[in-house]
Amino acid sequence: MTKKALITTTKATAIDCTHIERVTGIKITSAEPLNTLTRFVTRIKGGNWQAFKNGAWSDVDTQDLTAESVITEGNSKTELTALSETELSAFAGKEIDVAVAMQVASGADYPSVSKFEIAGSNSQIKKDYFYSDVIKLSDNAVGIIDIDAVQTANSGGAVNVYASTRNDAGQWSNYVSYENASNSANAIRFKAEVEIDRPGISIAQLESITIQHLTSSKSGSVEGKSVLVTKPITLADEVSRAHALIRHPVAEDTEFKMSIVFGTSDSFIEMTRISTREKNGIVEEDYEYIVTDDTKSNTVMLKVEIDQQQGTVTGEVLGTGTGRQQVYKLPHNARVETIEVTGSTSWTYKEKTKTLFVTAESGNEVSISYDWIAKTSYLTALACVFNQ
């Protein structure tokens, strides 16, 4: 009794030749014992199944493949591995599907195909993919505030970073640009696409990825103003002086204010900001308050107010069109749905960097109107020293 089997590639296992400029050969690792047959057909993604016959590629008669049809119409390993660069040129830059049919006679050992490789070159372009481990954020989904990827790329190098997030149902999202990743997840993983076109000269390096996220699904901030209040702090003696420090990311168009209250009063007193310093994108602010005799107490509370400023820009002239794409950095965080660009033929806006890409006819004045609001900010540290 003769047995036959048919195996085809899927969308996930198709052979990717999209980055290959020249296909130089086919390599097949297989075993074909006595009284067995193995045959192959291929197709360019979106095209018809084909075999190489009489010196050219031609469609096989049976497009709804069966094991019998591929055995009858397909190519052998010897035929495919003998094909030249010219005969394989159509595969360059394409995705290729492969179907393999195997036939085994009764009592014979089973044939196998362990590898089907399309070899080639792409001048000097080299592209590699690197995958991170799964990074658990919490048992349940938490809010992701920001993702920052530090990278170095020049002289023909490029780095693209993608993220995939997991929800509470255990489902992973597709990889998307890390800037467009979901803002809620219980775990995240990253993929880096690193490309160079001049080995030894091009530089493409992903140095670090930083994730800032909440520790629960509940956010302590809302659009406009956030107010953070500590629990009452009870000390052994009355307080005569308070020196506080807060730390937060650089936050444009945002005001921070710190206040203190003593005893059971509900009237917070604003503390005096005595210094501000910035390092590596983090701001530290020092506050001080000297207690008067009538407010001394051994119980204190601290309050931090974070005020997101907002406003409207109307008819601000950006420049004059050149017929080519121009890039403008906006001074405020624009609400995308309110942006109106006058004098352009097309425009796009990259919210993360506040960058506007505009194309306008040469000589046209380009202006913009939009509503804006500062990006939501937060504290990374709060400390206070009390003198008694």
CSV table of C-alpha atoms in Angstrom, one decimal:
chain,number,residue,atom,x,y,z
A,1,MET,CA,0.0,0.0,0.0
A,2,THR,CA,1.4,3.4,-1.0
A,3,LYS,CA,1.0,6.4,1.3
A,4,LYS,CA,1.1,10.1,0.3
A,5,ALA,CA,1.3,13.3,2.3
A,6,LEU,CA,1.2,17.0,1.4
A,7,ILE,CA,2.7,19.8,3.5
A,8,THR,CA,2.5,23.6,2.7
A,9,THR,CA,3.9,26.7,4.3
A,10,THR,CA,1.5,29.0,6.1
A,11,LYS,CA,1.5,32.8,6.4
A,12,ALA,CA,3.7,32.5,9.4
A,13,THR,CA,6.2,30.0,7.8
A,14,ALA,CA,6.5,31.4,4.3
A,15,ILE,CA,10.1,32.1,3.2
A,16,ASP,CA,10.8,35.8,3.5
A,17,CYS,CA,13.0,37.0,0.6
A,18,THR,CA,11.8,40.6,0.8
A,19,HIS,CA,15.3,41.8,1.8
A,20,ILE,CA,17.2,39.8,-0.7
A,21,GLU,CA,18.3,41.5,-3.9
A,22,ARG,CA,19.9,38.4,-5.5
A,23,VAL,CA,18.7,34.8,-5.0
A,24,THR,CA,21.7,32.6,-5.6
A,25,GLY,CA,20.3,29.1,-5.0
A,26,ILE,CA,18.0,26.7,-3.2
A,27,LYS,CA,19.3,24.5,-0.4
A,28,ILE,CA,17.3,21.5,0.7
A,29,THR,CA,18.1,19.2,3.6
A,30,SER,CA,16.1,16.0,3.2
A,31,ALA,CA,16.1,12.2,3.2
A,32,GLU,CA,14.5,10.1,0.4
A,33,PRO,CA,14.9,6.4,1.2
A,34,LEU,CA,14.5,3.6,-1.3
A,35,ASN,CA,10.9,3.3,-2.7
A,36,THR,CA,10.0,6.9,-1.7
A,37,LEU,CA,9.4,10.1,-3.7
A,38,THR,CA,9.6,13.7,-2.6
A,39,ARG,CA,8.5,16.6,-4.9
A,40,PHE,CA,8.1,20.4,-4.5
A,41,VAL,CA,6.2,23.2,-6.0
A,42,THR,CA,6.5,26.9,-5.2
A,43,ARG,CA,4.7,30.1,-5.6
A,44,ILE,CA,5.4,33.8,-5.1
A,45,LYS,CA,3.0,35.2,-2.5
A,46,GLY,CA,-0.3,36.1,-4.3
A,47,GLY,CA,0.6,34.1,-7.4
A,48,ASN,CA,0.0,30.6,-8.8
A,49,TRP,CA,1.7,27.4,-7.8
A,50,GLN,CA,4.5,26.7,-10.2
A,51,ALA,CA,7.2,24.1,-11.1
A,52,PHE,CA,10.4,24.6,-13.2
A,53,LYS,CA,9.9,22.6,-16.4
A,54,ASN,CA,11.6,22.8,-19.8
A,55,GLY,CA,13.9,25.6,-18.8
A,56,ALA,CA,11.2,27.9,-17.4
A,57,TRP,CA,8.7,28.4,-14.5
A,58,SER,CA,5.1,27.5,-15.4
A,59,ASP,CA,1.9,27.1,-13.6
A,60,VAL,CA,1.0,23.5,-12.5
A,61,ASP,CA,-2.2,22.3,-13.9
A,62,THR,CA,-3.7,21.5,-10.5
A,63,GLN,CA,-3.8,24.7,-8.4
A,64,ASP,CA,-5.9,23.1,-5.6
A,65,LEU,CA,-2.9,21.1,-4.6
A,66,THR,CA,-3.1,17.5,-3.6
A,67,ALA,CA,-0.3,15.1,-2.7
A,68,GLU,CA,-0.9,13.2,-5.9
A,69,SER,CA,-0.8,16.4,-8.1
A,70,VAL,CA,2.5,17.6,-6.5
A,71,ILE,CA,4.0,14.2,-6.9
A,72,THR,CA,3.1,14.2,-10.6
A,73,GLU,CA,3.8,17.9,-11.5
A,74,GLY,CA,6.4,19.0,-9.0
A,75,ASN,CA,10.2,19.2,-9.0
A,76,SER,CA,12.7,16.9,-7.4
A,77,LYS,CA,15.3,18.1,-4.9
A,78,THR,CA,18.0,17.6,-7.5
A,79,GLU,CA,16.1,19.8,-10.1
A,80,LEU,CA,15.6,22.7,-7.6
A,81,THR,CA,19.1,22.7,-6.1
A,82,ALA,CA,20.5,22.9,-9.6
A,83,LEU,CA,18.7,26.1,-10.6
A,84,SER,CA,20.9,29.1,-11.3
A,85,GLU,CA,20.7,32.7,-10.1
A,86,THR,CA,19.1,33.7,-13.3
A,87,GLU,CA,16.4,31.0,-13.1
A,88,LEU,CA,15.6,32.1,-9.5
A,89,SER,CA,15.7,35.9,-10.1
A,90,ALA,CA,11.9,36.1,-9.7
A,91,PHE,CA,12.1,35.1,-6.0
A,92,ALA,CA,14.2,38.2,-5.1
A,93,GLY,CA,12.3,40.7,-2.9
A,94,LYS,CA,9.3,38.4,-2.5
A,95,GLU,CA,7.7,36.1,0.0
A,96,ILE,CA,7.7,32.5,-1.2
A,97,ASP,CA,5.4,29.6,-0.4
A,98,VAL,CA,6.6,26.0,-0.7
A,99,ALA,CA,4.5,22.8,-0.9
A,100,VAL,CA,6.1,19.4,-0.5
A,101,ALA,CA,4.5,16.0,-1.3
A,102,MET,CA,6.0,12.8,-0.1
A,103,GLN,CA,5.1,9.2,-1.2
A,104,VAL,CA,6.2,6.0,0.5
A,105,ALA,CA,5.7,2.4,-0.5
A,106,SER,CA,4.6,-0.2,1.9
A,107,GLY,CA,7.5,-1.3,4.1
A,108,ALA,CA,9.8,1.5,3.1
A,109,ASP,CA,11.4,4.0,5.5
A,110,TYR,CA,9.7,7.4,5.6
A,111,PRO,CA,11.1,10.3,3.7
A,112,SER,CA,11.7,13.7,5.4
A,113,VAL,CA,12.4,17.3,4.7
A,114,SER,CA,14.1,19.2,7.5
A,115,LYS,CA,15.1,22.4,5.8
A,116,PHE,CA,14.2,24.3,2.6
A,117,GLU,CA,16.4,27.5,2.3
A,118,ILE,CA,16.5,30.2,-0.4
A,119,ALA,CA,20.0,31.6,-0.3
A,120,GLY,CA,20.9,35.0,-1.6
A,121,SER,CA,22.6,38.3,-1.0
A,122,ASN,CA,21.5,41.9,-0.7
A,123,SER,CA,24.6,43.9,-1.6
A,124,GLN,CA,26.0,44.8,1.9
A,125,ILE,CA,22.7,45.4,3.6
A,126,LYS,CA,22.4,43.4,6.8
A,127,LYS,CA,19.2,43.2,8.9
A,128,ASP,CA,18.8,41.4,12.2
A,129,TYR,CA,16.0,41.0,14.7
A,130,PHE,CA,16.5,40.8,18.4
A,131,TYR,CA,13.8,39.9,20.9
A,132,SER,CA,13.6,40.7,24.6
A,133,ASP,CA,12.4,38.4,27.4
A,134,VAL,CA,8.8,38.9,28.6
A,135,ILE,CA,8.8,41.8,31.2
A,136,LYS,CA,6.1,41.3,33.8
A,137,LEU,CA,4.6,44.6,35.0
A,138,SER,CA,2.0,43.3,37.5
A,139,ASP,CA,-0.4,40.5,38.1
A,140,ASN,CA,-3.2,42.6,36.7
A,141,ALA,CA,-3.0,45.2,33.9
A,142,VAL,CA,-1.5,48.6,34.9
A,143,GLY,CA,-1.3,51.9,33.2
A,144,ILE,CA,1.8,52.4,31.0
A,145,ILE,CA,2.9,56.1,31.3
A,146,ASP,CA,5.8,56.2,28.9
A,147,ILE,CA,8.3,54.0,27.0
A,148,ASP,CA,11.6,55.4,26.0
A,149,ALA,CA,14.1,53.7,23.7
A,150,VAL,CA,17.6,55.1,23.6
A,151,GLN,CA,19.4,54.3,20.3
A,152,THR,CA,22.3,55.3,18.2
A,153,ALA,CA,22.1,55.1,14.4
A,154,ASN,CA,24.2,56.9,11.8
A,155,SER,CA,26.2,56.3,8.6
A,156,GLY,CA,23.5,54.2,7.1
A,157,GLY,CA,22.4,52.4,10.2
A,158,ALA,CA,18.8,52.2,11.5
A,159,VAL,CA,17.1,50.8,14.6
A,160,ASN,CA,13.3,50.2,14.8
A,161,VAL,CA,11.8,49.2,18.1
A,162,TYR,CA,8.5,47.4,18.4
A,163,ALA,CA,6.4,46.3,21.4
A,164,SER,CA,3.8,43.7,22.1
A,165,THR,CA,1.6,43.9,25.2
A,166,ARG,CA,-0.4,41.2,27.2
A,167,ASN,CA,-3.8,41.9,28.6
A,168,ASP,CA,-5.6,40.3,31.6
A,169,ALA,CA,-7.1,37.6,29.3
A,170,GLY,CA,-3.5,36.4,28.5
A,171,GLN,CA,-3.7,37.6,24.9
A,172,TRP,CA,-0.6,39.2,23.3
A,173,SER,CA,-1.0,42.0,20.8
A,174,ASN,CA,0.8,42.2,17.5
A,175,TYR,CA,4.1,44.0,17.5
A,176,VAL,CA,3.6,47.7,16.8
A,177,SER,CA,6.0,50.7,17.0
A,178,TYR,CA,6.7,51.1,20.8
A,179,GLU,CA,5.3,54.6,20.5
A,180,ASN,CA,1.9,53.2,19.6
A,181,ALA,CA,1.9,50.4,22.2
A,182,SER,CA,-1.2,49.9,24.4
A,183,ASN,CA,-1.3,52.1,27.5
A,184,SER,CA,-2.5,49.2,29.7
A,185,ALA,CA,-0.9,45.8,30.1
A,186,ASN,CA,0.3,43.3,32.7
A,187,ALA,CA,3.4,42.3,30.7
A,188,ILE,CA,5.3,43.6,27.7
A,189,ARG,CA,8.0,42.3,25.3
A,190,PHE,CA,10.1,44.1,22.7
A,191,LYS,CA,11.5,43.4,19.2
A,192,ALA,CA,14.4,45.4,17.7
A,193,GLU,CA,15.0,45.6,14.0
A,194,VAL,CA,18.6,46.6,13.5
A,195,GLU,CA,19.9,47.4,9.9
A,196,ILE,CA,23.2,48.5,8.5
A,197,ASP,CA,24.1,49.0,4.8
A,198,ARG,CA,27.8,49.5,5.2
A,199,PRO,CA,29.4,46.9,7.5
A,200,GLY,CA,32.3,48.4,9.5
A,201,ILE,CA,31.0,51.9,8.9
A,202,SER,CA,27.3,52.0,9.7
A,203,ILE,CA,26.3,52.2,13.4
A,204,ALA,CA,23.0,50.8,14.7
A,205,GLN,CA,22.7,50.2,18.4
A,206,LEU,CA,19.8,50.0,20.8
A,207,GLU,CA,21.2,51.1,24.1
A,208,SER,CA,18.3,50.8,26.5
A,209,ILE,CA,14.5,50.7,26.9
A,210,THR,CA,12.8,52.3,29.9
A,211,ILE,CA,9.2,51.7,30.9
A,212,GLN,CA,7.4,54.0,33.3
A,213,HIS,CA,4.2,52.5,34.6
A,214,LEU,CA,1.7,52.7,37.4
A,215,THR,CA,1.7,50.0,40.2
A,216,SER,CA,-2.1,49.5,39.8
A,217,SER,CA,-4.8,50.0,37.3
A,218,LYS,CA,-5.9,53.2,39.0
A,219,SER,CA,-4.3,56.5,38.0
A,220,GLY,CA,-3.9,59.3,40.6
A,221,SER,CA,-4.2,62.0,37.9
A,222,VAL,CA,-6.8,63.5,35.6
A,223,GLU,CA,-6.6,66.0,32.8
A,224,GLY,CA,-6.1,69.5,34.2
A,225,LYS,CA,-4.8,69.3,37.8
A,226,SER,CA,-3.7,66.4,40.1
A,227,VAL,CA,-3.5,66.7,43.8
A,228,LEU,CA,-1.5,64.3,45.9
A,229,VAL,CA,-1.8,64.4,49.7
A,230,THR,CA,0.1,62.3,52.2
A,231,LYS,CA,-1.3,60.6,55.2
A,232,PRO,CA,-0.9,62.5,58.5
A,233,ILE,CA,2.6,62.2,59.9
A,234,THR,CA,2.8,62.2,63.7
A,235,LEU,CA,6.2,63.0,65.2
A,236,ALA,CA,7.5,62.9,68.8
A,237,ASP,CA,7.9,66.7,69.1
A,238,GLU,CA,6.5,69.8,67.5
A,239,VAL,CA,7.9,70.8,64.1
A,240,SER,CA,9.8,74.1,63.7
A,241,ARG,CA,11.0,73.7,60.1
A,242,ALA,CA,10.3,71.5,57.1
A,243,HIS,CA,12.5,70.9,54.1
A,244,ALA,CA,11.0,68.9,51.3
A,245,LEU,CA,12.2,67.5,48.0
A,246,ILE,CA,10.2,66.3,45.0
A,247,ARG,CA,11.5,64.6,41.9
A,248,HIS,CA,9.7,64.4,38.5
A,249,PRO,CA,10.4,64.1,34.8
A,250,VAL,CA,10.9,67.3,32.8
A,251,ALA,CA,7.4,68.6,32.2
A,252,GLU,CA,6.8,71.4,29.8
A,253,ASP,CA,3.8,73.7,30.4
A,254,THR,CA,3.3,72.2,33.9
A,255,GLU,CA,3.4,73.8,37.3
A,256,PHE,CA,4.3,72.0,40.5
A,257,LYS,CA,3.4,73.4,43.9
A,258,MET,CA,4.0,72.0,47.4
A,259,SER,CA,2.1,72.9,50.6
A,260,ILE,CA,2.1,71.8,54.2
A,261,VAL,CA,-0.5,71.7,57.0
A,262,PHE,CA,-0.1,71.3,60.7
A,263,GLY,CA,-2.4,69.7,63.3
A,264,THR,CA,-6.0,69.3,62.4
A,265,SER,CA,-6.3,72.4,60.2
A,266,ASP,CA,-7.5,71.9,56.7
A,267,SER,CA,-5.8,75.1,55.4
A,268,PHE,CA,-2.6,74.1,53.6
A,269,ILE,CA,0.2,76.7,53.6
A,270,GLU,CA,2.3,76.9,50.4
A,271,MET,CA,6.0,76.1,50.9
A,272,THR,CA,8.7,78.3,49.4
A,273,ARG,CA,10.6,76.8,46.4
A,274,ILE,CA,14.3,77.4,47.1
A,275,SER,CA,16.0,75.6,44.2
A,276,THR,CA,15.4,73.6,41.1
A,277,ARG,CA,17.9,71.5,39.2
A,278,GLU,CA,17.7,69.1,36.2
A,279,LYS,CA,19.9,66.1,35.3
A,280,ASN,CA,19.3,63.4,32.7
A,281,GLY,CA,15.7,64.5,32.1
A,282,ILE,CA,14.8,64.4,35.8
A,283,VAL,CA,14.0,67.6,37.8
A,284,GLU,CA,14.5,68.0,41.5
A,285,GLU,CA,12.8,70.8,43.4
A,286,ASP,CA,13.6,71.8,47.0
A,287,TYR,CA,11.0,73.5,49.2
A,288,GLU,CA,11.2,75.0,52.7
A,289,TYR,CA,8.8,76.3,55.3
A,290,ILE,CA,9.7,77.8,58.7
A,291,VAL,CA,7.0,77.3,61.2
A,292,THR,CA,5.6,80.2,63.2
A,293,ASP,CA,4.9,79.7,66.9
A,294,ASP,CA,1.1,79.7,66.5
A,295,THR,CA,1.2,76.8,63.9
A,296,LYS,CA,3.6,74.5,65.6
A,297,SER,CA,2.4,70.9,65.9
A,298,ASN,CA,3.7,67.4,65.9
A,299,THR,CA,1.3,66.3,63.2
A,300,VAL,CA,1.8,67.3,59.6
A,301,MET,CA,0.6,66.5,56.1
A,302,LEU,CA,2.1,67.4,52.7
A,303,LYS,CA,0.3,68.2,49.5
A,304,VAL,CA,1.7,68.4,45.9
A,305,GLU,CA,-0.3,70.0,43.2
A,306,ILE,CA,0.5,69.3,39.5
A,307,ASP,CA,-1.2,71.8,37.2
A,308,GLN,CA,-1.3,70.9,33.5
A,309,GLN,CA,-1.6,74.2,31.7
A,310,GLN,CA,-3.6,74.4,28.5
A,311,GLY,CA,-4.4,77.0,25.8
A,312,THR,CA,-5.1,77.7,22.1
A,313,VAL,CA,-2.8,78.7,19.3
A,314,THR,CA,-4.5,80.6,16.4
A,315,GLY,CA,-2.9,81.3,13.0
A,316,GLU,CA,0.7,80.9,14.0
A,317,VAL,CA,2.9,81.2,11.0
A,318,LEU,CA,5.3,78.3,10.7
A,319,GLY,CA,7.2,79.2,7.5
A,320,THR,CA,7.0,79.2,3.7
A,321,GLY,CA,6.5,76.1,1.5
A,322,THR,CA,9.3,74.7,-0.7
A,323,GLY,CA,7.4,72.0,-2.5
A,324,ARG,CA,9.2,69.4,-0.3
A,325,GLN,CA,8.4,68.1,3.1
A,326,GLN,CA,9.4,70.4,6.0
A,327,VAL,CA,9.6,69.6,9.7
A,328,TYR,CA,8.4,71.9,12.5
A,329,LYS,CA,8.7,71.3,16.3
A,330,LEU,CA,5.6,72.7,18.0
A,331,PRO,CA,6.1,74.5,21.3
A,332,HIS,CA,3.1,72.8,23.0
A,333,ASN,CA,1.5,69.4,23.1
A,334,ALA,CA,-1.2,69.8,20.6
A,335,ARG,CA,-4.6,68.0,20.8
A,336,VAL,CA,-4.4,66.1,17.5
A,337,GLU,CA,-8.1,66.3,16.7
A,338,THR,CA,-7.9,70.2,16.8
A,339,ILE,CA,-5.0,70.7,14.5
A,340,GLU,CA,-5.7,72.9,11.4
A,341,VAL,CA,-2.8,73.6,9.0
A,342,THR,CA,-3.4,76.3,6.4
A,343,GLY,CA,-1.4,76.6,3.1
A,344,SER,CA,-0.3,72.9,3.0
A,345,THR,CA,-1.1,70.1,0.6
A,346,SER,CA,-0.5,67.4,3.3
A,347,TRP,CA,0.7,67.1,6.9
A,348,THR,CA,1.2,64.5,9.6
A,349,TYR,CA,1.9,65.0,13.3
A,350,LYS,CA,4.0,62.9,15.6
A,351,GLU,CA,2.5,63.4,19.1
A,352,LYS,CA,5.3,61.9,21.1
A,353,THR,CA,7.9,64.4,19.8
A,354,LYS,CA,5.5,67.2,19.1
A,355,THR,CA,6.8,67.2,15.5
A,356,LEU,CA,4.7,68.4,12.5
A,357,PHE,CA,5.6,67.2,9.0
A,358,VAL,CA,4.3,69.5,6.3
A,359,THR,CA,4.4,69.6,2.5
A,360,ALA,CA,3.3,72.8,0.8
A,361,GLU,CA,3.6,74.3,-2.6
A,362,SER,CA,6.7,76.6,-3.1
A,363,GLY,CA,6.0,80.1,-1.8
A,364,ASN,CA,2.8,79.2,0.2
A,365,GLU,CA,2.7,80.6,3.7
A,366,VAL,CA,2.1,77.8,6.2
A,367,SER,CA,0.2,78.5,9.4
A,368,ILE,CA,-1.3,76.4,12.2
A,369,SER,CA,-4.1,76.6,14.7
A,370,TYR,CA,-4.6,74.1,17.6
A,371,ASP,CA,-5.7,73.6,21.2
A,372,TRP,CA,-3.0,72.3,23.5
A,373,ILE,CA,-2.6,70.8,27.0
A,374,ALA,CA,0.5,69.8,28.8
A,375,LYS,CA,1.2,66.0,28.9
A,376,THR,CA,0.2,64.3,32.2
A,377,SER,CA,3.1,64.3,34.6
A,378,TYR,CA,3.8,62.5,37.9
A,379,LEU,CA,6.2,62.3,40.8
A,380,THR,CA,9.0,59.8,41.0
A,381,ALA,CA,10.1,60.7,44.6
A,382,LEU,CA,8.9,62.7,47.6
A,383,ALA,CA,10.9,63.3,50.7
A,384,CYS,CA,10.7,65.7,53.7
A,385,VAL,CA,13.1,66.4,56.6
A,386,PHE,CA,11.5,67.9,59.7
A,387,ASN,CA,13.4,69.9,62.4
A,388,GLN,CA,12.0,69.7,65.8
